[in-house]
Amino acid sequence: YWLYAAVSCKCLLMTNDEMRDHLFQLLGTSFFPRWKEKHQVRLSVSRSGIALHMPPTYSIVIQESENGSWHVPTTTHDDLETPRQWLCATRPVK
């Protein structure tokens, strides 16, 4: 019920749960992973205190633009806090 409420109310969801059971139930649709990426707030606790890790303001997966260019995030680890650099690939115009 909490997942339904979070989706229908268009709110952020604070959890470190990867929600794999929901992902497997919805296998075949790319909606849930994209929704989770944009709405999941993660929590970490350390000696310096509690930190909230907000979702990125834009999707951090490979994307194709309307003009056919591909945008690929370049990173070697899964850190959402690190600013991303992007590789842009375009086809030559004929």
Coordinates of C-alpha atoms in Angstrom, one line a residue:
Y1 CA 0.0 0.0 0.0
W2 CA 2.8 2.4 0.7
L3 CA 4.2 2.1 -2.8
Y4 CA 0.7 2.8 -4.3
A5 CA 0.4 5.8 -2.0
A6 CA 3.8 7.1 -3.0
V7 CA 3.1 6.7 -6.7
S8 CA -0.4 8.2 -6.6
C9 CA 0.5 11.2 -4.4
K10 CA 3.5 12.1 -6.5
C11 CA 5.8 12.3 -3.5
L12 CA 9.3 11.2 -2.5
L13 CA 9.8 7.9 -0.7
M14 CA 12.6 7.6 2.0
T15 CA 13.9 4.1 2.1
N16 CA 17.1 2.2 1.5
D17 CA 15.1 -0.8 0.3
E18 CA 16.0 -1.7 -3.3
M19 CA 12.4 -2.9 -3.8
R20 CA 13.6 -5.9 -5.8
D21 CA 10.4 -7.9 -5.0
H22 CA 8.4 -5.1 -6.7
L23 CA 10.8 -4.9 -9.6
F24 CA 10.5 -8.6 -10.3
Q25 CA 6.7 -8.5 -10.2
L26 CA 6.8 -5.6 -12.7
L27 CA 9.4 -7.2 -14.9
G28 CA 8.8 -6.3 -18.5
T29 CA 8.0 -2.6 -17.8
S30 CA 10.6 0.1 -17.5
F31 CA 8.3 2.4 -15.5
F32 CA 9.1 1.2 -12.0
P33 CA 13.0 1.5 -12.2
R34 CA 12.6 5.0 -13.7
W35 CA 10.0 6.0 -11.1
K36 CA 12.3 4.6 -8.3
E37 CA 15.3 6.5 -9.6
K38 CA 13.5 9.8 -9.5
H39 CA 11.5 9.4 -6.2
Q40 CA 13.7 7.4 -3.8
V41 CA 15.4 9.3 -1.1
R42 CA 18.2 7.2 0.6
L43 CA 19.4 7.6 4.1
S44 CA 22.9 7.0 5.5
V45 CA 24.1 7.2 9.1
S46 CA 27.7 7.8 10.0
R47 CA 29.7 9.2 12.9
S48 CA 29.2 12.7 11.5
G49 CA 25.4 12.3 11.5
I50 CA 22.5 11.4 9.3
A51 CA 22.6 12.2 5.6
L52 CA 19.7 12.2 3.1
H53 CA 20.7 11.4 -0.5
M54 CA 18.1 13.1 -2.7
P55 CA 17.2 11.6 -6.1
P56 CA 19.0 13.2 -9.1
T57 CA 17.2 16.0 -10.8
Y58 CA 17.6 14.2 -14.2
S59 CA 17.8 10.5 -15.2
I60 CA 21.3 9.1 -15.0
V61 CA 20.9 6.3 -17.5
I62 CA 21.8 6.3 -21.2
Q63 CA 19.3 8.4 -23.2
E64 CA 18.6 9.2 -26.8
S65 CA 17.5 12.7 -27.7
E66 CA 14.8 13.5 -30.3
N67 CA 17.5 14.3 -32.9
G68 CA 19.1 10.9 -32.6
S69 CA 22.0 11.8 -30.4
W70 CA 22.9 9.4 -27.5
H71 CA 23.9 10.7 -24.1
V72 CA 25.9 8.3 -22.0
P73 CA 26.8 9.0 -18.3
T74 CA 30.5 8.3 -17.6
T75 CA 31.2 7.0 -14.2
T76 CA 33.1 4.1 -12.6
H77 CA 30.9 3.7 -9.5
D78 CA 27.2 4.0 -8.4
D79 CA 27.5 7.2 -6.4
L80 CA 24.5 9.4 -6.9
E81 CA 26.2 12.3 -5.2
T82 CA 29.1 12.7 -7.6
P83 CA 28.4 15.1 -10.5
R84 CA 28.2 13.2 -13.8
Q85 CA 30.0 13.9 -17.0
W86 CA 28.3 12.8 -20.2
L87 CA 29.6 11.5 -23.5
C88 CA 27.4 12.7 -26.4
A89 CA 27.5 10.7 -29.6
T90 CA 25.9 11.9 -32.8
R91 CA 25.7 10.5 -36.3
P92 CA 27.1 12.6 -39.1
V93 CA 24.4 14.4 -41.1
K94 CA 24.0 12.9 -44.6

